mmCIF file of C-alpha atoms in Angstrom:
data_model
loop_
_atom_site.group_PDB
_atom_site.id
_atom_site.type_symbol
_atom_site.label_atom_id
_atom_site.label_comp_id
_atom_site.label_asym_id
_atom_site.label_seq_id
_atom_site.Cartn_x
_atom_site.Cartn_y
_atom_site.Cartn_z
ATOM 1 C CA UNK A 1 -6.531 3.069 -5.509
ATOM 2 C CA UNK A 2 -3.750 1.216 -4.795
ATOM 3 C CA UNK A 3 -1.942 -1.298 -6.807
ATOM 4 C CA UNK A 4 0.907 -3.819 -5.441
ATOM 5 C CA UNK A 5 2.987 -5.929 -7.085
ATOM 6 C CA UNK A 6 4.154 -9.424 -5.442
ATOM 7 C CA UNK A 7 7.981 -10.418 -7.081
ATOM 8 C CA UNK A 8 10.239 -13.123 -6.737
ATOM 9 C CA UNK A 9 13.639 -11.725 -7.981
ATOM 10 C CA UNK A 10 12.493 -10.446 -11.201
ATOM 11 C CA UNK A 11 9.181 -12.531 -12.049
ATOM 12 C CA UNK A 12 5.871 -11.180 -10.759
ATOM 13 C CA UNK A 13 4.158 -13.613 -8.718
ATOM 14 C CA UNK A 14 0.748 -11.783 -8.462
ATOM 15 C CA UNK A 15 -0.564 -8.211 -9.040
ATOM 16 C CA UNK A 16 -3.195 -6.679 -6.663
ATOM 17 C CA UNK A 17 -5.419 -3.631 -6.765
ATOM 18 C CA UNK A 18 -7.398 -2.615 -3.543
ATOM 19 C CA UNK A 19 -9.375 0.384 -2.000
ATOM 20 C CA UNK A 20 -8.869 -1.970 1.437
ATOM 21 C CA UNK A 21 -8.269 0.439 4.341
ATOM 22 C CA UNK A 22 -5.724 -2.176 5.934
ATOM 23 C CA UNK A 23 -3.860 -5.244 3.588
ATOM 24 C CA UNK A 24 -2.066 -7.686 5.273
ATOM 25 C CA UNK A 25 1.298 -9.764 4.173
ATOM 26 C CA UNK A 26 2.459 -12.614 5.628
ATOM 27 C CA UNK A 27 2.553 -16.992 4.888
ATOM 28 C CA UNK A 28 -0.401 -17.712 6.435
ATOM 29 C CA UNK A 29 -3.912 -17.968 4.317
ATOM 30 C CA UNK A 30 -5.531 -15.716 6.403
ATOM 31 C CA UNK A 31 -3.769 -12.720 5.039
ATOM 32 C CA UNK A 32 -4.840 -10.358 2.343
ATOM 33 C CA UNK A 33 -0.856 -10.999 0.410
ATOM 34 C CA UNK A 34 0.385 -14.800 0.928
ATOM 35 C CA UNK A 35 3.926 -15.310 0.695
ATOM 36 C CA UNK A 36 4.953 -18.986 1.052
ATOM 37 C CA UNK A 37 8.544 -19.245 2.038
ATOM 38 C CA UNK A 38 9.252 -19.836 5.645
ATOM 39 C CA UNK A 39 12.014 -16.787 5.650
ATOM 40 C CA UNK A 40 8.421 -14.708 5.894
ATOM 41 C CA UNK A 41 6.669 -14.762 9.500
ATOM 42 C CA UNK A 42 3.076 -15.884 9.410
ATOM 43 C CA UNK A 43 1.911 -12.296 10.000
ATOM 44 C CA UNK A 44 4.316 -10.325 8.472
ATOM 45 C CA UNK A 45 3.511 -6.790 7.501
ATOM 46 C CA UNK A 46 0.217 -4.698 7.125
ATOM 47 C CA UNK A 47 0.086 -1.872 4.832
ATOM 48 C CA UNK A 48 -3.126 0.647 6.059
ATOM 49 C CA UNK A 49 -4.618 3.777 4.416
ATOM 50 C CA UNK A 50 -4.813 6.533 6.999
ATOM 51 C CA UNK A 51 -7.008 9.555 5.084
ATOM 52 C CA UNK A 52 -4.903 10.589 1.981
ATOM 53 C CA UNK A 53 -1.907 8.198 2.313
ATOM 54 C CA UNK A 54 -0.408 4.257 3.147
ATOM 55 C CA UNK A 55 1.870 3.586 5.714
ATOM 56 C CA UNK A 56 3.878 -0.361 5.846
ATOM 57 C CA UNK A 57 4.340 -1.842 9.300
ATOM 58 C CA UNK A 58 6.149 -4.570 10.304
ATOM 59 C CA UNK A 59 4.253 -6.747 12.541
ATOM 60 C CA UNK A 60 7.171 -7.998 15.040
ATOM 61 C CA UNK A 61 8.297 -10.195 11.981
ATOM 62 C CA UNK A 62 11.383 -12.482 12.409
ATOM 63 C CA UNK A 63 13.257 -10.921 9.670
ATOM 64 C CA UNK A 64 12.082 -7.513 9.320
ATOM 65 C CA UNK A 65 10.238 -5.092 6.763
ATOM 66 C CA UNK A 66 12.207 -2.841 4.593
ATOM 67 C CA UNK A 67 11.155 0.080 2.758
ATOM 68 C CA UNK A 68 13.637 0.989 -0.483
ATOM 69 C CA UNK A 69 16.566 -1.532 1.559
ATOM 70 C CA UNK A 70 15.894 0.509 4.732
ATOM 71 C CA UNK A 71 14.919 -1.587 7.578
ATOM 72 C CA UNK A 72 11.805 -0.298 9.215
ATOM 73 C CA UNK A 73 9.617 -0.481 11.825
ATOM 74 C CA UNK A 74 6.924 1.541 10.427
ATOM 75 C CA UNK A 75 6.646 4.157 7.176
ATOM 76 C CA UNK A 76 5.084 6.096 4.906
ATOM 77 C CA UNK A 77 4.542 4.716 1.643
ATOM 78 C CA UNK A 78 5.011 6.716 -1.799
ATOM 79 C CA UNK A 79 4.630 5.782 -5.625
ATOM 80 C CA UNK A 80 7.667 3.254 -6.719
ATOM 81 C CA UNK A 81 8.655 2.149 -2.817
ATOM 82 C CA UNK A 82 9.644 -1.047 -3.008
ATOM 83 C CA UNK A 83 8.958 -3.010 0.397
ATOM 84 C CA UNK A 84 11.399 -6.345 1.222
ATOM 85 C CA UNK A 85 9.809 -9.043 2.907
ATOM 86 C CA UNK A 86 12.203 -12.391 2.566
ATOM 87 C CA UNK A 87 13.288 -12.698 -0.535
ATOM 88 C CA UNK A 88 10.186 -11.294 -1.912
ATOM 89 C CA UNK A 89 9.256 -7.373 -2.680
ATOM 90 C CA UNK A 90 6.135 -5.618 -3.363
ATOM 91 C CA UNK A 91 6.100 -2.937 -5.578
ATOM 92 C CA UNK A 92 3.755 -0.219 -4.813
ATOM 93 C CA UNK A 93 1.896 1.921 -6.999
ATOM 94 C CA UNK A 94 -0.348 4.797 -6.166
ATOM 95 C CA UNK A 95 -1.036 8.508 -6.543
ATOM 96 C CA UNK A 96 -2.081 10.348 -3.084
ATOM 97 C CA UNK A 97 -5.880 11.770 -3.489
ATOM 98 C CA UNK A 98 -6.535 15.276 -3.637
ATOM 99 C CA UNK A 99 -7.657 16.761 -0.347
ATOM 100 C CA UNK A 100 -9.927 19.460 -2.269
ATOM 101 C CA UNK A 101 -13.416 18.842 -2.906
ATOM 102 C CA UNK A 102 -14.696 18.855 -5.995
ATOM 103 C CA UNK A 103 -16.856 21.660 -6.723
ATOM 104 C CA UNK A 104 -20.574 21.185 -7.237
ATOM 105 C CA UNK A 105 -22.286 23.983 -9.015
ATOM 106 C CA UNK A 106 -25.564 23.183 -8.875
ATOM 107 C CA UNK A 107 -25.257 23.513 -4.745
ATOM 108 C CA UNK A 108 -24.196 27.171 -5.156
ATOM 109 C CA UNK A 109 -25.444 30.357 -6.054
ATOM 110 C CA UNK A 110 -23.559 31.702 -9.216
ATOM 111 C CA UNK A 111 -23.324 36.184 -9.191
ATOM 112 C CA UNK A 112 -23.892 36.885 -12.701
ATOM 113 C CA UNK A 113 -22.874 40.180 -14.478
ATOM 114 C CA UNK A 114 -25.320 42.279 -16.121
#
């Protein structure tokens, strides 16, 4: 699951938790993350899961994404990044998913020792 964390400076505006595949940031109300302030383009950013991870894009924005004070195009996403969007940043929390199954016993055959 992944949790973000909408701030202003240091106030948090508004926390969100999502299994979405694809969340979108941007000032208008059609996206997942609204950010009123008119330094943020109306479709901003998208942040999409892709099997066992996130990745942030900037969507051609007027003033850019940044990942951690980098400026980016697109990214991978890890726990802690900190994406800039205006004068805003989301904080993102999340731990990658294990990529190993977890075992069912009662779908195998168990050798027992006599």
């Amino acid at each position: 699951m992944l949790k973000i964390e909408l701030k202003f400076k240091s106030k948090t505006l508004q926390k969100l938790e999502t299994e979405k595949p694809e969340i979108t940031i941007g000032r208008s109300l059609s996206t997942d993350i609204q950010i009123d302030n008119l330094a943020v383009s109306k479709r901003h950013a998208r942040i999409i899961k892709h099997k066992h991870q996130y990745t942030v894009e900037d969507l051609n924005s007027t003033n850019g994404t940044f990942l951690n004070g980098e400026k980016i195009g697109k990214a991978v996403l890890t726990n802690n990044d900190l994406i800039g969007i205006g004068k805003h940043s989301l904080k993102i929390y999340y731990k990658k998913e294990s990529k190993k199954p977890i075992l069912d016993f009662g779908d195998r055959t168990v050798k027992v020792k006599k």
